[in-house]
Amino acid sequence: NIAVAAPATPKKAVTAQNAATVTEEATENKTTLESVRVIPTPSEIVNYPLAKLDWVEASGGLSLSGVTPKKSIRYNVKKDVFVALAKLDLYYTPCPSLIPVRAMLNVYLNGLLVKTIPILKEDLGVKTHNLVDLDPRAIGDNNLIEFEFIGHYTDYCENIVNSCLWLNIFAMSEL
């Protein structure tokens, strides 16, 4: 989910951009700020389903494994849109054979690690939900969300092509 604020309309209202100007004008005109009407900037919540973003697989989701532990998706934000809040509503299933807590899913936004999600015992083999907060200051015009799967199925001598190393991210996940 991304909360976006539409561009401000050119009215005599107090916004973050013109607060200083309105204060100066109010002082010059011997008026108080109480007589100035504050208009909230219109905003909306926009959901981007993972299945509609670039770089997803035919299923609409992403499959991570020992051989391909990293995959990414790209999305764009219009230049005139201000992102105030961003969340990644993530649904995934890890392999039931993984070692809990030693296996994890890292989420990156534009190269910055946002969250490390440990794979717990109760998560193994079942659809799991996790809400990841994204820093809106890190969101630009062109964005990249990367998923990195770190999986372990044994305490010794692992083989990255082993069929026990997988995690599937579902198409129902949303930004």
Coordinates of N, CA, C and O in Angstrom, one line a residue:
N1 N 0.8 -1.2 0.0 CA 0.0 0.0 0.0 C 0.9 1.2 0.0 O 1.8 1.3 0.8
I2 N 0.6 2.2 -0.8 CA 1.3 3.4 -0.8 C 0.3 4.5 -0.7 O -0.7 4.6 -1.4
A3 N 0.5 5.4 0.3 CA -0.4 6.5 0.5 C 0.3 7.7 -0.2 O 1.5 8.0 0.0
V4 N -0.4 8.3 -1.2 CA 0.2 9.3 -2.0 C -0.7 10.6 -1.8 O -1.9 10.5 -1.6
A5 N 0.0 11.7 -1.9 CA -0.7 13.0 -1.8 C -0.7 13.6 -3.2 O 0.4 13.7 -3.9
A6 N -1.8 14.1 -3.7 CA -1.9 14.7 -5.0 C -1.2 16.1 -4.9 O -1.1 16.6 -3.9
P7 N -0.8 16.6 -6.1 CA -0.2 17.9 -6.1 C -1.1 19.0 -5.6 O -2.3 18.9 -5.8
A8 N -0.5 19.9 -4.8 CA -1.4 21.0 -4.2 C -1.9 21.9 -5.3 O -1.3 22.2 -6.3
T9 N -3.1 22.4 -5.1 CA -3.8 23.3 -6.0 C -3.4 24.7 -5.6 O -3.2 25.0 -4.4
P10 N -3.2 25.6 -6.5 CA -2.8 27.0 -6.2 C -3.9 27.8 -5.6 O -4.5 28.6 -6.2
K11 N -4.2 27.6 -4.3 CA -5.2 28.4 -3.5 C -4.5 29.0 -2.4 O -3.4 28.7 -2.0
K12 N -5.2 29.9 -1.7 CA -4.6 30.6 -0.6 C -4.8 29.7 0.7 O -5.6 30.1 1.5
A13 N -4.2 28.6 0.7 CA -4.3 27.7 1.9 C -2.9 27.4 2.4 O -1.9 27.5 1.7
V14 N -2.9 27.0 3.7 CA -1.6 26.7 4.3 C -1.3 25.2 4.0 O -2.0 24.3 4.3
T15 N -0.1 25.1 3.3 CA 0.4 23.7 3.1 C 1.8 23.7 3.6 O 2.3 24.8 4.0
A16 N 2.5 22.6 3.6 CA 3.9 22.6 4.0 C 4.7 23.4 3.2 O 5.7 24.0 3.7
Q17 N 4.4 23.6 1.9 CA 5.2 24.3 1.0 C 5.1 25.9 1.2 O 6.0 26.6 1.0
N18 N 3.9 26.3 1.6 CA 3.7 27.8 1.6 C 3.5 28.3 3.0 O 3.0 29.4 3.2
A19 N 3.7 27.5 4.1 CA 3.4 28.0 5.4 C 4.2 29.2 5.8 O 3.6 30.1 6.4
A20 N 5.4 29.3 5.4 CA 6.2 30.5 5.8 C 5.7 31.8 5.1 O 5.6 32.8 5.7
T21 N 5.3 31.6 3.8 CA 4.8 32.8 3.1 C 3.5 33.2 3.6 O 3.3 34.5 3.8
V22 N 2.6 32.3 4.0 CA 1.3 32.7 4.6 C 1.5 33.4 5.9 O 0.9 34.4 6.2
T23 N 2.5 32.9 6.7 CA 2.8 33.5 8.0 C 3.3 34.9 7.8 O 2.9 35.9 8.5
E24 N 4.2 35.2 6.8 CA 4.7 36.5 6.6 C 3.6 37.4 6.1 O 3.5 38.6 6.6
E25 N 2.7 37.0 5.2 CA 1.6 37.8 4.7 C 0.7 38.1 5.8 O 0.1 39.2 5.9
A26 N 0.4 37.2 6.7 CA -0.5 37.4 7.9 C 0.1 38.5 8.8 O -0.6 39.3 9.3
T27 N 1.4 38.4 9.0 CA 2.0 39.4 9.8 C 2.0 40.8 9.2 O 1.7 41.8 9.9
E28 N 2.3 40.9 7.9 CA 2.2 42.2 7.2 C 0.8 42.8 7.2 O 0.6 44.0 7.3
N29 N -0.2 41.9 7.0 CA -1.6 42.4 7.0 C -2.2 42.5 8.3 O -3.4 42.8 8.4
K30 N -1.4 42.3 9.4 CA -1.9 42.4 10.8 C -3.1 41.5 11.0 O -4.0 41.8 11.8
T31 N -3.0 40.3 10.4 CA -4.0 39.3 10.7 C -3.4 38.2 11.5 O -2.2 38.1 11.6
T32 N -4.2 37.3 12.0 CA -3.6 36.2 12.7 C -3.8 34.9 11.9 O -4.6 34.9 11.0
L33 N -3.0 33.9 12.3 CA -3.1 32.7 11.6 C -4.5 32.0 11.8 O -4.9 31.1 11.0
E34 N -5.2 32.4 12.8 CA -6.5 31.8 13.1 C -7.5 32.1 12.0 O -8.4 31.4 11.7
S35 N -7.2 33.2 11.3 CA -8.1 33.6 10.2 C -7.8 33.0 8.9 O -8.5 33.1 7.9
V36 N -6.7 32.2 8.9 CA -6.2 31.5 7.6 C -6.8 30.1 7.7 O -6.6 29.4 8.7
R37 N -7.5 29.7 6.7 CA -8.1 28.4 6.6 C -7.0 27.4 6.1 O -6.3 27.6 5.2
V38 N -6.9 26.2 6.8 CA -6.0 25.2 6.5 C -6.8 24.1 5.7 O -7.8 23.6 6.2
I39 N -6.3 23.8 4.5 CA -7.0 22.8 3.7 C -6.0 21.6 3.6 O -4.9 21.7 3.2
P40 N -6.5 20.4 4.0 CA -5.7 19.2 3.9 C -5.4 18.9 2.5 O -6.3 19.0 1.6
T41 N -4.2 18.4 2.2 CA -3.9 18.0 0.8 C -4.6 16.6 0.6 O -4.5 15.7 1.4
P42 N -5.3 16.5 -0.6 CA -6.0 15.3 -0.9 C -5.0 14.1 -1.0 O -3.9 14.3 -1.5
S43 N -5.4 13.0 -0.5 CA -4.5 11.8 -0.6 C -5.3 10.6 -1.0 O -6.6 10.6 -0.8
E44 N -4.7 9.6 -1.4 CA -5.3 8.3 -1.8 C -4.4 7.2 -1.5 O -3.2 7.4 -1.4
I45 N -5.0 6.0 -1.3 CA -4.2 4.8 -1.1 C -4.2 4.0 -2.4 O -5.3 3.7 -2.9
V46 N -3.1 3.7 -2.9 CA -3.0 3.0 -4.1 C -2.3 1.6 -3.8 O -1.3 1.5 -3.2
N47 N -3.0 0.6 -4.3 CA -2.5 -0.8 -4.1 C -1.9 -1.3 -5.5 O -2.6 -1.2 -6.5
Y48 N -0.7 -1.8 -5.4 CA -0.1 -2.3 -6.6 C 0.1 -3.8 -6.4 O 1.0 -4.3 -5.6
P49 N -0.7 -4.7 -7.0 CA -0.6 -6.1 -6.8 C 0.8 -6.6 -7.4 O 1.2 -6.1 -8.5
L50 N 1.4 -7.5 -6.7 CA 2.7 -8.0 -7.2 C 2.6 -8.6 -8.6 O 3.5 -8.4 -9.4
A51 N 1.5 -9.2 -8.9 CA 1.3 -9.9 -10.2 C 1.3 -8.9 -11.4 O 1.5 -9.3 -12.5
K52 N 1.0 -7.6 -11.1 CA 1.0 -6.6 -12.2 C 2.3 -5.8 -12.3 O 2.4 -5.0 -13.2
L53 N 3.3 -6.1 -11.5 CA 4.5 -5.4 -11.5 C 5.5 -6.1 -12.5 O 5.3 -7.3 -12.8
D54 N 6.5 -5.4 -12.9 CA 7.5 -6.0 -13.8 C 8.3 -7.1 -13.1 O 8.5 -7.1 -11.9
W55 N 8.8 -8.0 -13.9 CA 9.8 -9.0 -13.5 C 9.2 -10.1 -12.7 O 9.9 -10.9 -12.1
V56 N 7.9 -10.3 -12.7 CA 7.3 -11.4 -12.0 C 7.2 -12.6 -12.9 O 7.2 -12.4 -14.2
E57 N 7.0 -13.8 -12.4 CA 7.0 -15.0 -13.2 C 5.5 -15.2 -13.7 O 4.6 -14.5 -13.4
A58 N 5.3 -16.2 -14.6 CA 4.0 -16.4 -15.2 C 2.9 -16.6 -14.2 O 1.8 -16.3 -14.4
S59 N 3.3 -17.2 -13.0 CA 2.3 -17.4 -11.9 C 1.9 -16.1 -11.3 O 0.9 -16.0 -10.6
G60 N 2.6 -15.0 -11.5 CA 2.4 -13.7 -10.9 C 3.2 -13.6 -9.6 O 3.2 -12.5 -9.1
G61 N 3.8 -14.6 -9.2 CA 4.6 -14.5 -8.0 C 6.1 -14.7 -8.3 O 6.5 -14.5 -9.4
L62 N 6.9 -15.0 -7.3 CA 8.3 -15.2 -7.4 C 8.7 -16.5 -6.7 O 8.2 -16.8 -5.6
S63 N 9.6 -17.3 -7.3 CA 10.1 -18.5 -6.7 C 11.6 -18.3 -6.5 O 12.3 -18.1 -7.4
L64 N 11.9 -18.5 -5.2 CA 13.3 -18.4 -4.8 C 13.8 -19.7 -4.4 O 13.1 -20.5 -3.9
S65 N 15.1 -20.0 -4.7 CA 15.7 -21.3 -4.4 C 17.2 -21.1 -4.1 O 17.7 -20.0 -4.1
G66 N 17.8 -22.3 -3.8 CA 19.3 -22.2 -3.5 C 20.1 -21.8 -4.7 O 21.1 -21.1 -4.6
V67 N 19.6 -22.1 -5.9 CA 20.3 -21.7 -7.2 C 20.0 -20.3 -7.5 O 20.8 -19.5 -8.0
T68 N 18.7 -19.8 -7.3 CA 18.3 -18.4 -7.6 C 17.8 -17.8 -6.3 O 16.6 -17.7 -6.2
P69 N 18.7 -17.5 -5.4 CA 18.2 -17.0 -4.1 C 17.7 -15.5 -4.1 O 17.1 -15.0 -3.2
K70 N 18.0 -14.8 -5.2 CA 17.7 -13.4 -5.3 C 16.8 -13.1 -6.5 O 17.1 -13.5 -7.6
K71 N 15.7 -12.4 -6.3 CA 14.9 -11.9 -7.5 C 14.4 -10.5 -7.1 O 14.3 -10.2 -5.9
S72 N 14.1 -9.8 -8.1 CA 13.6 -8.4 -7.9 C 12.4 -8.0 -8.7 O 12.2 -8.7 -9.8
I73 N 11.8 -7.0 -8.3 CA 10.7 -6.4 -9.1 C 10.9 -4.9 -9.2 O 11.4 -4.3 -8.3
R74 N 10.4 -4.3 -10.3 CA 10.6 -2.9 -10.5 C 9.2 -2.3 -10.5 O 8.2 -2.9 -10.9
Y75 N 9.1 -1.0 -10.0 CA 7.9 -0.2 -10.1 C 8.3 1.2 -10.2 O 9.3 1.6 -9.7
N76 N 7.4 2.0 -10.8 CA 7.7 3.5 -11.0 C 6.6 4.3 -10.2 O 5.5 3.8 -10.0
V77 N 7.0 5.4 -9.8 CA 6.1 6.4 -9.2 C 6.2 7.7 -10.0 O 7.3 8.1 -10.3
K78 N 5.1 8.3 -10.3 CA 5.0 9.5 -11.1 C 5.8 10.6 -10.3 O 5.8 10.7 -9.1
K79 N 6.4 11.5 -11.1 CA 7.3 12.5 -10.5 C 6.5 13.5 -9.7 O 7.0 14.1 -8.8
D80 N 5.2 13.7 -10.0 CA 4.4 14.7 -9.3 C 3.6 14.1 -8.1 O 2.8 14.7 -7.5
V81 N 4.0 12.8 -7.8 CA 3.3 12.2 -6.6 C 4.3 12.1 -5.4 O 5.4 11.8 -5.6
F82 N 3.7 12.5 -4.3 CA 4.5 12.4 -3.0 C 4.1 11.2 -2.3 O 2.9 11.0 -2.0
V83 N 5.0 10.3 -2.0 CA 4.7 9.1 -1.2 C 4.9 9.4 0.3 O 6.0 9.8 0.7
A84 N 3.8 9.3 1.1 CA 3.8 9.6 2.5 C 4.0 8.3 3.3 O 4.5 8.4 4.4
L85 N 3.5 7.2 2.8 CA 3.5 5.9 3.5 C 3.6 4.8 2.5 O 2.9 4.8 1.5
A86 N 4.4 3.8 2.8 CA 4.5 2.6 1.9 C 4.7 1.4 2.7 O 5.4 1.3 3.7
K87 N 3.9 0.3 2.3 CA 4.0 -1.0 3.0 C 4.0 -2.1 1.9 O 3.4 -1.9 0.9
L88 N 4.6 -3.2 2.2 CA 4.6 -4.3 1.4 C 3.9 -5.4 2.1 O 4.3 -5.9 3.2
D89 N 2.7 -5.8 1.6 CA 1.9 -6.8 2.2 C 2.3 -8.1 1.5 O 2.0 -8.4 0.4
L90 N 3.1 -8.9 2.2 CA 3.9 -10.1 1.7 C 3.3 -11.4 2.1 O 3.1 -11.6 3.3
Y91 N 2.9 -12.2 1.1 CA 2.5 -13.6 1.4 C 3.5 -14.6 0.7 O 3.8 -14.4 -0.4
Y92 N 3.9 -15.5 1.5 CA 4.9 -16.5 1.0 C 4.8 -17.8 1.7 O 4.2 -17.9 2.8
T93 N 5.4 -18.9 1.1 CA 5.4 -20.2 1.7 C 6.9 -20.7 1.6 O 7.4 -20.8 0.5
P94 N 7.5 -21.0 2.8 CA 8.8 -21.6 2.7 C 8.7 -23.1 2.8 O 7.8 -23.7 3.2
C95 N 9.8 -23.8 2.2 CA 9.8 -25.2 2.2 C 9.7 -25.8 3.6 O 10.3 -25.2 4.6
P96 N 9.0 -26.8 3.8 CA 8.8 -27.4 5.2 C 10.1 -28.1 5.7 O 10.2 -28.4 6.9
S97 N 11.1 -28.3 4.9 CA 12.4 -28.9 5.3 C 13.4 -28.0 5.8 O 14.5 -28.4 6.2
L98 N 13.2 -26.7 5.8 CA 14.2 -25.7 6.2 C 14.4 -25.8 7.7 O 13.5 -26.2 8.5
I99 N 15.6 -25.3 8.1 CA 15.9 -25.2 9.5 C 15.4 -23.9 10.0 O 15.8 -22.8 9.5
P100 N 14.4 -23.9 11.0 CA 13.8 -22.6 11.4 C 14.9 -21.7 12.0 O 15.9 -22.1 12.5
V101 N 14.6 -20.4 11.8 CA 15.4 -19.2 12.3 C 16.7 -19.1 11.5 O 17.2 -18.0 11.3
R102 N 17.4 -20.2 11.1 CA 18.6 -20.1 10.3 C 18.2 -19.7 8.9 O 19.1 -19.2 8.1
A103 N 17.0 -20.0 8.5 CA 16.5 -19.6 7.1 C 15.8 -18.3 7.3 O 15.2 -18.0 8.3
M104 N 15.9 -17.5 6.3 CA 15.3 -16.1 6.3 C 15.1 -15.5 5.0 O 15.6 -16.0 4.0
L105 N 14.3 -14.5 5.0 CA 14.0 -13.7 3.7 C 14.4 -12.3 4.0 O 13.9 -11.7 4.9
N106 N 15.3 -11.8 3.2 CA 15.7 -10.4 3.3 C 14.9 -9.6 2.2 O 14.8 -10.0 1.1
V107 N 14.4 -8.4 2.6 CA 13.7 -7.5 1.7 C 14.5 -6.2 1.6 O 14.9 -5.6 2.6
Y108 N 14.8 -5.8 0.3 CA 15.6 -4.6 0.0 C 14.8 -3.7 -0.8 O 14.0 -4.1 -1.6
L109 N 14.9 -2.4 -0.5 CA 14.3 -1.3 -1.3 C 15.4 -0.4 -1.9 O 16.1 0.2 -1.1
N110 N 15.5 -0.4 -3.2 CA 16.6 0.4 -3.8 C 18.0 0.1 -3.2 O 18.7 1.1 -3.0
G111 N 18.3 -1.1 -3.0 CA 19.6 -1.5 -2.5 C 19.7 -1.4 -1.0 O 20.8 -1.8 -0.4
L112 N 18.8 -0.9 -0.2 CA 18.8 -0.8 1.2 C 18.0 -1.9 1.9 O 16.9 -2.1 1.5
L113 N 18.7 -2.6 2.8 CA 18.0 -3.6 3.6 C 16.9 -3.0 4.4 O 17.1 -2.2 5.2
V114 N 15.6 -3.5 4.1 CA 14.5 -2.9 4.8 C 14.1 -3.8 6.0 O 13.8 -3.4 7.1
K115 N 14.1 -5.2 5.8 CA 13.7 -6.1 6.8 C 14.3 -7.5 6.5 O 14.3 -7.9 5.4
T116 N 14.7 -8.1 7.6 CA 15.1 -9.5 7.6 C 14.0 -10.3 8.3 O 13.7 -10.0 9.5
I117 N 13.3 -11.2 7.6 CA 12.2 -12.0 8.1 C 12.7 -13.4 8.4 O 13.0 -14.2 7.5
P118 N 12.9 -13.8 9.7 CA 13.3 -15.1 10.0 C 12.2 -16.1 9.7 O 11.0 -15.8 9.9
I119 N 12.5 -17.3 9.2 CA 11.5 -18.3 8.9 C 11.4 -19.1 10.2 O 12.3 -19.8 10.6
L120 N 10.2 -19.0 10.8 CA 10.0 -19.7 12.1 C 9.5 -21.1 11.9 O 9.0 -21.5 10.8
K121 N 9.5 -21.9 12.9 CA 9.0 -23.3 12.8 C 7.6 -23.4 12.4 O 7.2 -24.2 11.5
E122 N 6.7 -22.5 12.9 CA 5.3 -22.5 12.5 C 5.0 -22.0 11.1 O 4.0 -22.2 10.6
D123 N 6.0 -21.4 10.5 CA 5.9 -20.9 9.1 C 6.2 -22.0 8.0 O 5.8 -21.8 6.9
L124 N 6.9 -23.0 8.4 CA 7.4 -24.0 7.5 C 6.2 -24.7 6.8 O 5.4 -25.3 7.4
G125 N 6.2 -24.6 5.4 CA 5.3 -25.3 4.6 C 3.9 -24.8 4.6 O 3.0 -25.3 4.0
V126 N 3.7 -23.6 5.2 CA 2.3 -23.0 5.2 C 2.4 -21.6 4.6 O 3.4 -20.9 4.7
K127 N 1.3 -21.1 4.1 CA 1.2 -19.7 3.6 C 1.4 -18.8 4.8 O 0.7 -18.9 5.8
T128 N 2.3 -17.9 4.7 CA 2.7 -17.0 5.8 C 2.5 -15.5 5.3 O 2.7 -15.2 4.2
H129 N 2.0 -14.7 6.2 CA 1.8 -13.3 5.9 C 2.7 -12.4 6.8 O 3.0 -12.7 7.9
N130 N 3.3 -11.4 6.1 CA 4.2 -10.4 6.9 C 4.0 -9.1 6.2 O 4.0 -8.9 5.0
L131 N 3.8 -8.1 7.1 CA 3.7 -6.7 6.6 C 5.0 -6.0 6.8 O 5.5 -5.9 7.9
V132 N 5.6 -5.5 5.7 CA 6.9 -4.8 5.7 C 6.7 -3.4 5.5 O 6.2 -2.9 4.5
D133 N 7.1 -2.5 6.5 CA 7.1 -1.1 6.3 C 8.3 -0.6 5.4 O 9.4 -1.1 5.7
L134 N 8.0 0.2 4.5 CA 9.0 0.7 3.6 C 9.2 2.2 3.9 O 8.2 2.9 4.1
D135 N 10.4 2.7 3.9 CA 10.7 4.1 4.2 C 10.3 4.9 2.9 O 10.9 4.7 1.9
P136 N 9.3 5.8 3.0 CA 8.9 6.6 1.9 C 10.0 7.5 1.4 O 10.0 7.8 0.2
R137 N 11.0 7.8 2.2 CA 12.1 8.7 1.8 C 13.0 8.0 0.8 O 13.7 8.6 0.0
A138 N 13.0 6.6 0.8 CA 13.8 5.8 0.0 C 13.2 5.6 -1.4 O 13.8 5.0 -2.3
I139 N 11.9 6.0 -1.6 CA 11.2 5.7 -2.8 C 11.4 6.9 -3.8 O 11.2 8.1 -3.4
G140 N 11.8 6.6 -5.0 CA 12.0 7.6 -6.0 C 11.1 7.4 -7.2 O 10.1 6.7 -7.1
D141 N 11.6 7.8 -8.4 CA 10.8 7.7 -9.6 C 10.8 6.2 -10.0 O 9.8 5.6 -10.4
N142 N 12.0 5.6 -10.1 CA 12.2 4.2 -10.5 C 12.7 3.5 -9.3 O 13.7 3.8 -8.7
N143 N 12.0 2.4 -8.9 CA 12.3 1.7 -7.7 C 12.5 0.2 -8.0 O 11.9 -0.4 -8.9
L144 N 13.2 -0.4 -7.1 CA 13.6 -1.8 -7.2 C 13.4 -2.5 -5.8 O 14.0 -2.0 -4.8
I145 N 12.5 -3.5 -5.7 CA 12.4 -4.3 -4.5 C 13.0 -5.6 -4.8 O 12.7 -6.3 -5.7
E146 N 14.0 -6.0 -3.9 CA 14.7 -7.2 -4.1 C 14.4 -8.2 -2.9 O 14.2 -7.7 -1.8
F147 N 14.2 -9.4 -3.2 CA 14.0 -10.5 -2.2 C 15.2 -11.4 -2.3 O 15.6 -11.9 -3.3
E148 N 15.7 -11.7 -1.1 CA 16.9 -12.6 -1.0 C 16.5 -13.7 0.0 O 16.2 -13.4 1.2
F149 N 16.5 -14.9 -0.5 CA 16.2 -16.1 0.3 C 17.5 -16.7 0.8 O 18.5 -17.0 0.0
I150 N 17.6 -16.9 2.1 CA 18.8 -17.6 2.7 C 18.2 -18.8 3.4 O 17.5 -18.7 4.4
G151 N 18.5 -20.0 2.8 CA 17.9 -21.2 3.4 C 18.9 -22.2 3.8 O 20.0 -22.3 3.2
H152 N 18.6 -23.0 4.8 CA 19.5 -24.1 5.3 C 18.6 -25.3 5.6 O 17.5 -25.1 6.3
Y153 N 19.0 -26.4 5.2 CA 18.2 -27.6 5.4 C 19.0 -28.6 6.3 O 18.5 -29.7 6.7
T154 N 20.3 -28.4 6.5 CA 21.1 -29.3 7.3 C 22.2 -28.4 7.9 O 22.5 -27.3 7.5
D155 N 22.8 -29.0 9.0 CA 23.9 -28.2 9.7 C 25.3 -28.4 9.1 O 26.2 -27.8 9.5
Y156 N 25.4 -29.3 8.0 CA 26.7 -29.5 7.5 C 26.5 -29.7 5.9 O 25.5 -30.2 5.4
C157 N 27.5 -29.4 5.2 CA 27.7 -29.7 3.8 C 26.4 -29.6 3.0 O 25.9 -30.6 2.5
E158 N 26.0 -28.4 2.8 CA 24.7 -28.2 2.0 C 25.0 -28.1 0.5 O 26.1 -27.7 0.1
N159 N 24.0 -28.5 -0.3 CA 24.1 -28.4 -1.8 C 23.1 -27.4 -2.2 O 21.9 -27.6 -2.0
I160 N 23.5 -26.3 -2.9 CA 22.5 -25.3 -3.3 C 21.5 -25.7 -4.3 O 20.5 -25.1 -4.4
V161 N 21.7 -26.8 -5.0 CA 20.7 -27.3 -5.9 C 19.7 -28.3 -5.3 O 18.8 -28.8 -5.9
N162 N 19.8 -28.5 -4.0 CA 18.9 -29.4 -3.2 C 17.5 -28.9 -3.4 O 17.2 -27.7 -3.2
S163 N 16.6 -29.8 -3.6 CA 15.2 -29.4 -3.8 C 14.5 -29.0 -2.5 O 13.4 -28.5 -2.5
C164 N 15.2 -29.0 -1.3 CA 14.6 -28.5 -0.1 C 14.8 -27.0 0.1 O 14.4 -26.5 1.1
L165 N 15.6 -26.4 -0.8 CA 15.8 -25.0 -0.7 C 14.9 -24.2 -1.6 O 15.2 -24.0 -2.8
W166 N 13.8 -23.7 -1.1 CA 12.9 -22.9 -1.9 C 12.0 -22.1 -0.9 O 11.7 -22.4 0.2
L167 N 11.5 -21.0 -1.5 CA 10.5 -20.1 -0.9 C 9.7 -19.5 -2.0 O 10.3 -19.0 -3.0
N168 N 8.4 -19.6 -2.0 CA 7.5 -19.0 -3.0 C 6.8 -17.8 -2.5 O 6.2 -17.8 -1.4
I169 N 6.9 -16.7 -3.2 CA 6.2 -15.4 -2.9 C 4.9 -15.4 -3.8 O 5.1 -15.5 -5.0
F170 N 3.8 -15.2 -3.2 CA 2.5 -15.3 -3.9 C 2.2 -14.1 -4.6 O 2.5 -12.9 -4.2
A171 N 1.4 -14.2 -5.7 CA 0.9 -13.1 -6.5 C 0.0 -12.2 -5.7 O -0.2 -11.1 -6.1
M172 N -0.6 -12.7 -4.7 CA -1.6 -11.9 -3.9 C -0.9 -10.8 -3.0 O -1.5 -10.0 -2.5
S173 N 0.5 -10.9 -3.0 CA 1.3 -9.9 -2.3 C 1.0 -8.5 -3.0 O 0.9 -8.4 -4.2
E174 N 1.0 -7.4 -2.2 CA 0.7 -6.1 -2.7 C 1.7 -5.1 -2.1 O 2.1 -5.2 -1.0
L175 N 2.0 -4.1 -2.9 CA 2.7 -2.9 -2.5 C 1.8 -1.8 -2.3 O 0.9 -1.6 -3.1

